[in-house]
Amino acid sequence: ETGVTQTPRHLVMGMTNKKSLKCEQHLGHNAMYWYKQSAKKPLELMFVYSLEERVENNSVPSRFSPECPNSSHLFLHLHTLQPEDSALYLCASSQRGAGYEQYFGPGTRLTVT
Amino acid sequence: TQLLEQSPQFLSIQEGENLTVYCNSSSVFSSLQWYRQEPGEGPVLLVTVVTGGEVKKLKRLTFQFGDARKDSSLHITAAQPGDTGLYLCVTTDSWGKFQFGAGTQVVVTP
């Protein structure tokens, strides 16, 4: 039990669909992250939220839209995705300034058809 | 730009053997974490090291931080099939910027 949950675990969507990924952390952390993990590539940091404010956006296409309504919840809204967006999307949380240890959720395996 | 390299990329060993994987950076870092990721799951934190020369042990796993805080190693003694996974190192610099390595895929066969 990592204390970070993600739903759904698997998602198949067409290029014209709109869907959202959800992440919830039960650790009392003040920062949350979205990562993309593609086969044989390092984890790619997409977005960072600290105290519900977006502090980092690593040149992610606008078809990915994050939302952080409070310190426990993080969403990634998806629309008009491309097949190359198929990957494992991981959410993580941490306490900023306290060693930067991140705790990951189990991920959402996304397939874009 | 800080370069973070993990080696080897892939390692396959028999149960009971020992193994070592490495993480090397082109820059000094403030802290380093090791994670293990199993297929279809998120990475799980194993350890954090912050002091040059530091050695930490977690059962059969030994983690070492280089004296110059630019490299680290993870040694597994008497590997078991349950040790199979992708081992990731993550470094954090003094500004709080972190970077993930590409990982070492370890396979331990019975």
mmCIF file of C-alpha atoms in Angstrom:
data_model
loop_
_atom_site.group_PDB
_atom_site.id
_atom_site.type_symbol
_atom_site.label_atom_id
_atom_site.label_comp_id
_atom_site.label_asym_id
_atom_site.label_seq_id
_atom_site.Cartn_x
_atom_site.Cartn_y
_atom_site.Cartn_z
ATOM 1 C CA GLU A 1 0.000 0.000 0.000
ATOM 2 C CA THR A 2 1.777 3.132 -1.221
ATOM 3 C CA GLY A 3 -0.813 5.638 -0.138
ATOM 4 C CA VAL A 4 -1.222 6.914 -3.692
ATOM 5 C CA THR A 5 -4.092 5.568 -5.768
ATOM 6 C CA GLN A 6 -4.790 6.014 -9.465
ATOM 7 C CA THR A 7 -7.883 5.310 -11.526
ATOM 8 C CA PRO A 8 -8.496 3.824 -13.943
ATOM 9 C CA ARG A 9 -5.671 1.270 -14.065
ATOM 10 C CA HIS A 10 -6.221 0.659 -17.766
ATOM 11 C CA LEU A 11 -7.744 2.915 -20.414
ATOM 12 C CA VAL A 12 -8.257 2.481 -24.128
ATOM 13 C CA MET A 13 -9.434 5.533 -25.993
ATOM 14 C CA GLY A 14 -9.818 6.736 -29.541
ATOM 15 C CA MET A 15 -8.074 9.824 -30.816
ATOM 16 C CA THR A 16 -11.279 11.868 -30.669
ATOM 17 C CA ASN A 17 -12.272 10.885 -27.131
ATOM 18 C CA LYS A 18 -12.014 12.948 -23.968
ATOM 19 C CA LYS A 19 -11.086 11.172 -20.758
ATOM 20 C CA SER A 20 -9.561 11.985 -17.383
ATOM 21 C CA LEU A 21 -7.056 10.220 -15.167
ATOM 22 C CA LYS A 22 -7.431 10.579 -11.419
ATOM 23 C CA CYS A 23 -4.844 10.444 -8.668
ATOM 24 C CA GLU A 24 -5.388 10.646 -4.915
ATOM 25 C CA GLN A 25 -2.768 10.717 -2.194
ATOM 26 C CA HIS A 26 -3.442 9.838 1.441
ATOM 27 C CA LEU A 27 0.000 10.807 2.785
ATOM 28 C CA GLY A 28 -0.528 14.456 3.681
ATOM 29 C CA HIS A 29 2.020 15.578 1.093
ATOM 30 C CA ASN A 30 2.083 19.070 -0.400
ATOM 31 C CA ALA A 31 3.331 18.280 -3.913
ATOM 32 C CA MET A 32 2.003 16.061 -6.670
ATOM 33 C CA TYR A 33 3.453 15.016 -10.019
ATOM 34 C CA TRP A 34 2.438 13.505 -13.338
ATOM 35 C CA TYR A 35 4.933 11.360 -15.255
ATOM 36 C CA LYS A 36 4.842 9.557 -18.576
ATOM 37 C CA GLN A 37 6.696 6.267 -18.893
ATOM 38 C CA SER A 38 7.193 4.857 -22.376
ATOM 39 C CA ALA A 39 8.928 1.600 -23.170
ATOM 40 C CA LYS A 40 12.729 1.732 -22.837
ATOM 41 C CA LYS A 41 12.751 5.451 -21.999
ATOM 42 C CA PRO A 42 13.392 7.241 -18.701
ATOM 43 C CA LEU A 43 10.437 8.602 -16.813
ATOM 44 C CA GLU A 44 9.385 11.922 -18.278
ATOM 45 C CA LEU A 45 8.193 14.527 -15.805
ATOM 46 C CA MET A 46 5.094 16.238 -17.175
ATOM 47 C CA PHE A 47 3.698 18.491 -14.442
ATOM 48 C CA VAL A 48 4.439 19.440 -10.851
ATOM 49 C CA TYR A 49 1.959 20.951 -8.429
ATOM 50 C CA SER A 50 3.129 22.405 -5.141
ATOM 51 C CA LEU A 51 0.505 23.588 -2.667
ATOM 52 C CA GLU A 52 -2.059 23.247 -5.490
ATOM 53 C CA GLU A 53 -0.150 25.639 -7.739
ATOM 54 C CA ARG A 54 1.414 24.412 -10.953
ATOM 55 C CA VAL A 55 5.121 25.031 -10.629
ATOM 56 C CA GLU A 56 6.450 23.043 -13.531
ATOM 57 C CA ASN A 57 5.220 22.232 -17.016
ATOM 58 C CA ASN A 58 7.794 20.460 -19.121
ATOM 59 C CA SER A 59 6.749 21.400 -22.649
ATOM 60 C CA VAL A 60 3.813 19.056 -22.568
ATOM 61 C CA PRO A 61 1.364 19.312 -25.516
ATOM 62 C CA SER A 62 -1.867 21.126 -24.754
ATOM 63 C CA ARG A 63 -3.873 17.954 -25.353
ATOM 64 C CA PHE A 64 -2.810 17.083 -21.786
ATOM 65 C CA SER A 65 -4.418 19.359 -19.204
ATOM 66 C CA PRO A 66 -3.730 18.923 -15.479
ATOM 67 C CA GLU A 67 -5.963 19.985 -12.628
ATOM 68 C CA CYS A 68 -5.214 20.049 -8.918
ATOM 69 C CA PRO A 69 -8.350 21.034 -6.960
ATOM 70 C CA ASN A 70 -6.726 20.379 -3.569
ATOM 71 C CA SER A 71 -3.544 18.944 -2.125
ATOM 72 C CA SER A 72 -4.898 15.380 -2.164
ATOM 73 C CA HIS A 73 -6.252 15.149 -5.691
ATOM 74 C CA LEU A 74 -4.710 15.474 -9.119
ATOM 75 C CA PHE A 75 -6.315 14.973 -12.500
ATOM 76 C CA LEU A 76 -4.975 14.693 -16.027
ATOM 77 C CA HIS A 77 -7.552 15.575 -18.652
ATOM 78 C CA LEU A 78 -6.935 14.040 -22.053
ATOM 79 C CA HIS A 79 -8.369 15.062 -25.430
ATOM 80 C CA THR A 80 -7.541 14.395 -29.073
ATOM 81 C CA LEU A 81 -4.572 12.225 -28.159
ATOM 82 C CA GLN A 82 -2.202 10.612 -30.646
ATOM 83 C CA PRO A 83 -1.109 6.952 -30.770
ATOM 84 C CA GLU A 84 2.370 7.980 -29.551
ATOM 85 C CA ASP A 85 0.741 9.125 -26.313
ATOM 86 C CA SER A 86 0.169 5.483 -25.404
ATOM 87 C CA ALA A 87 2.201 4.867 -22.243
ATOM 88 C CA LEU A 88 2.049 4.259 -18.509
ATOM 89 C CA TYR A 89 1.037 7.461 -16.731
ATOM 90 C CA LEU A 90 2.279 7.660 -13.179
ATOM 91 C CA CYS A 91 1.240 9.979 -10.406
ATOM 92 C CA ALA A 92 3.478 10.673 -7.421
ATOM 93 C CA SER A 93 3.412 12.810 -4.305
ATOM 94 C CA SER A 94 6.070 14.155 -1.971
ATOM 95 C CA GLN A 95 6.696 16.598 0.841
ATOM 96 C CA ARG A 96 8.655 19.382 -0.860
ATOM 97 C CA GLY A 97 11.838 20.258 0.996
ATOM 98 C CA ALA A 98 11.898 17.038 3.002
ATOM 99 C CA GLY A 99 14.331 14.904 1.012
ATOM 100 C CA TYR A 100 12.185 14.981 -2.116
ATOM 101 C CA GLU A 101 11.254 11.339 -1.709
ATOM 102 C CA GLN A 102 8.411 10.593 -4.047
ATOM 103 C CA TYR A 103 5.711 8.012 -3.556
ATOM 104 C CA PHE A 104 4.162 6.647 -6.709
ATOM 105 C CA GLY A 105 0.774 5.300 -7.570
ATOM 106 C CA PRO A 106 0.368 2.096 -9.591
ATOM 107 C CA GLY A 107 -0.123 3.987 -12.847
ATOM 108 C CA THR A 108 -2.695 4.072 -15.619
ATOM 109 C CA ARG A 109 -1.847 2.071 -18.728
ATOM 110 C CA LEU A 110 -3.187 4.212 -21.587
ATOM 111 C CA THR A 111 -3.651 2.927 -25.117
ATOM 112 C CA VAL A 112 -4.678 5.366 -27.843
ATOM 113 C CA THR A 113 -6.174 3.719 -30.910
ATOM 114 C CA THR B 1 22.576 19.734 -18.186
ATOM 115 C CA GLN B 2 23.188 17.035 -15.630
ATOM 116 C CA LEU B 3 23.750 13.622 -17.195
ATOM 117 C CA LEU B 4 22.598 10.629 -15.174
ATOM 118 C CA GLU B 5 23.608 7.183 -16.345
ATOM 119 C CA GLN B 6 22.688 3.774 -15.013
ATOM 120 C CA SER B 7 24.590 0.621 -15.835
ATOM 121 C CA PRO B 8 24.190 -2.010 -16.932
ATOM 122 C CA GLN B 9 20.948 -1.513 -18.827
ATOM 123 C CA PHE B 10 20.014 -5.163 -18.387
ATOM 124 C CA LEU B 11 21.174 -7.906 -16.043
ATOM 125 C CA SER B 12 20.060 -11.533 -15.953
ATOM 126 C CA ILE B 13 21.309 -13.802 -13.177
ATOM 127 C CA GLN B 14 20.499 -17.058 -11.435
ATOM 128 C CA GLU B 15 18.938 -17.202 -7.994
ATOM 129 C CA GLY B 16 21.610 -17.068 -5.306
ATOM 130 C CA GLU B 17 24.094 -14.980 -7.281
ATOM 131 C CA ASN B 18 25.172 -11.471 -6.334
ATOM 132 C CA LEU B 19 24.763 -8.388 -8.484
ATOM 133 C CA THR B 20 25.702 -4.712 -8.503
ATOM 134 C CA VAL B 21 24.120 -1.882 -10.450
ATOM 135 C CA TYR B 22 25.482 1.617 -10.783
ATOM 136 C CA CYS B 23 24.244 5.171 -11.047
ATOM 137 C CA ASN B 24 26.632 7.911 -12.201
ATOM 138 C CA SER B 25 26.103 11.625 -12.584
ATOM 139 C CA SER B 26 28.123 14.332 -14.273
ATOM 140 C CA SER B 27 27.284 16.694 -11.387
ATOM 141 C CA VAL B 28 27.268 16.669 -7.615
ATOM 142 C CA PHE B 29 23.835 16.022 -6.189
ATOM 143 C CA SER B 30 22.257 16.686 -2.812
ATOM 144 C CA SER B 31 20.440 13.397 -2.472
ATOM 145 C CA LEU B 32 19.798 10.210 -4.349
ATOM 146 C CA GLN B 33 16.967 7.718 -4.170
ATOM 147 C CA TRP B 34 16.790 4.159 -5.419
ATOM 148 C CA TYR B 35 13.442 2.737 -6.532
ATOM 149 C CA ARG B 36 12.328 -0.681 -7.760
ATOM 150 C CA GLN B 37 9.528 -0.962 -10.295
ATOM 151 C CA GLU B 38 7.740 -4.192 -11.141
ATOM 152 C CA PRO B 39 5.896 -4.623 -14.457
ATOM 153 C CA GLY B 40 2.629 -2.721 -14.598
ATOM 154 C CA GLU B 41 3.225 -0.992 -11.264
ATOM 155 C CA GLY B 42 4.648 2.297 -10.051
ATOM 156 C CA PRO B 43 8.189 2.613 -8.662
ATOM 157 C CA VAL B 44 8.567 1.813 -4.966
ATOM 158 C CA LEU B 45 11.071 3.780 -2.908
ATOM 159 C CA LEU B 46 13.883 1.635 -1.477
ATOM 160 C CA VAL B 47 16.270 4.138 0.093
ATOM 161 C CA THR B 48 17.503 7.729 0.194
ATOM 162 C CA VAL B 49 21.191 8.594 0.602
ATOM 163 C CA VAL B 50 22.443 12.109 1.270
ATOM 164 C CA THR B 51 25.959 11.940 2.763
ATOM 165 C CA GLY B 52 29.115 11.276 0.741
ATOM 166 C CA GLY B 53 30.452 7.813 1.520
ATOM 167 C CA GLU B 54 27.195 6.780 3.173
ATOM 168 C CA VAL B 55 26.303 3.101 3.191
ATOM 169 C CA LYS B 56 22.814 1.834 3.913
ATOM 170 C CA LYS B 57 21.599 -1.729 4.177
ATOM 171 C CA LEU B 58 18.103 -3.053 3.603
ATOM 172 C CA LYS B 59 18.135 -6.815 4.226
ATOM 173 C CA ARG B 60 20.125 -8.235 1.277
ATOM 174 C CA LEU B 61 20.440 -4.843 -0.444
ATOM 175 C CA THR B 62 23.439 -2.569 0.191
ATOM 176 C CA PHE B 63 23.401 1.005 -1.088
ATOM 177 C CA GLN B 64 26.514 3.131 -1.288
ATOM 178 C CA PHE B 65 26.887 6.814 -2.031
ATOM 179 C CA GLY B 66 30.193 7.914 -3.557
ATOM 180 C CA ASP B 67 32.475 10.166 -1.532
ATOM 181 C CA ALA B 68 32.136 12.965 -4.100
ATOM 182 C CA ARG B 69 28.337 12.578 -4.218
ATOM 183 C CA LYS B 70 28.352 11.956 -7.948
ATOM 184 C CA ASP B 71 27.692 8.232 -8.011
ATOM 185 C CA SER B 72 25.988 5.404 -6.181
ATOM 186 C CA SER B 73 25.803 1.635 -6.291
ATOM 187 C CA LEU B 74 23.254 -0.957 -5.288
ATOM 188 C CA HIS B 75 24.501 -4.426 -4.400
ATOM 189 C CA ILE B 76 22.169 -7.388 -3.943
ATOM 190 C CA THR B 77 23.451 -10.464 -2.143
ATOM 191 C CA ALA B 78 22.022 -13.908 -2.911
ATOM 192 C CA ALA B 79 19.427 -12.572 -5.328
ATOM 193 C CA GLN B 80 15.945 -14.049 -5.315
ATOM 194 C CA PRO B 81 13.257 -14.068 -8.032
ATOM 195 C CA GLY B 82 11.398 -11.449 -5.996
ATOM 196 C CA ASP B 83 14.272 -9.035 -6.680
ATOM 197 C CA THR B 84 13.306 -8.966 -10.350
ATOM 198 C CA GLY B 85 12.385 -5.484 -11.491
ATOM 199 C CA LEU B 86 13.532 -2.184 -12.952
ATOM 200 C CA TYR B 87 15.913 -0.410 -10.580
ATOM 201 C CA LEU B 88 15.802 3.368 -10.929
ATOM 202 C CA CYS B 89 18.017 6.002 -9.392
ATOM 203 C CA VAL B 90 16.875 9.590 -8.964
ATOM 204 C CA THR B 91 19.123 12.486 -8.054
ATOM 205 C CA THR B 92 18.155 15.859 -6.628
ATOM 206 C CA ASP B 93 20.389 18.904 -6.934
ATOM 207 C CA SER B 94 20.735 21.784 -4.508
ATOM 208 C CA TRP B 95 17.911 23.681 -6.243
ATOM 209 C CA GLY B 96 15.464 20.822 -5.802
ATOM 210 C CA LYS B 97 15.591 19.749 -9.430
ATOM 211 C CA PHE B 98 15.477 15.992 -9.768
ATOM 212 C CA GLN B 99 16.350 13.623 -12.578
ATOM 213 C CA PHE B 100 15.560 9.971 -13.199
ATOM 214 C CA GLY B 101 17.974 7.511 -14.727
ATOM 215 C CA ALA B 102 16.806 5.155 -17.476
ATOM 216 C CA GLY B 103 17.031 2.213 -15.068
ATOM 217 C CA THR B 104 18.602 -1.229 -14.913
ATOM 218 C CA GLN B 105 16.314 -4.149 -15.695
ATOM 219 C CA VAL B 106 17.202 -7.049 -13.403
ATOM 220 C CA VAL B 107 15.894 -10.564 -14.010
ATOM 221 C CA VAL B 108 16.530 -13.281 -11.424
ATOM 222 C CA THR B 109 15.648 -16.767 -12.581
ATOM 223 C CA PRO B 110 15.014 -19.689 -10.199
#
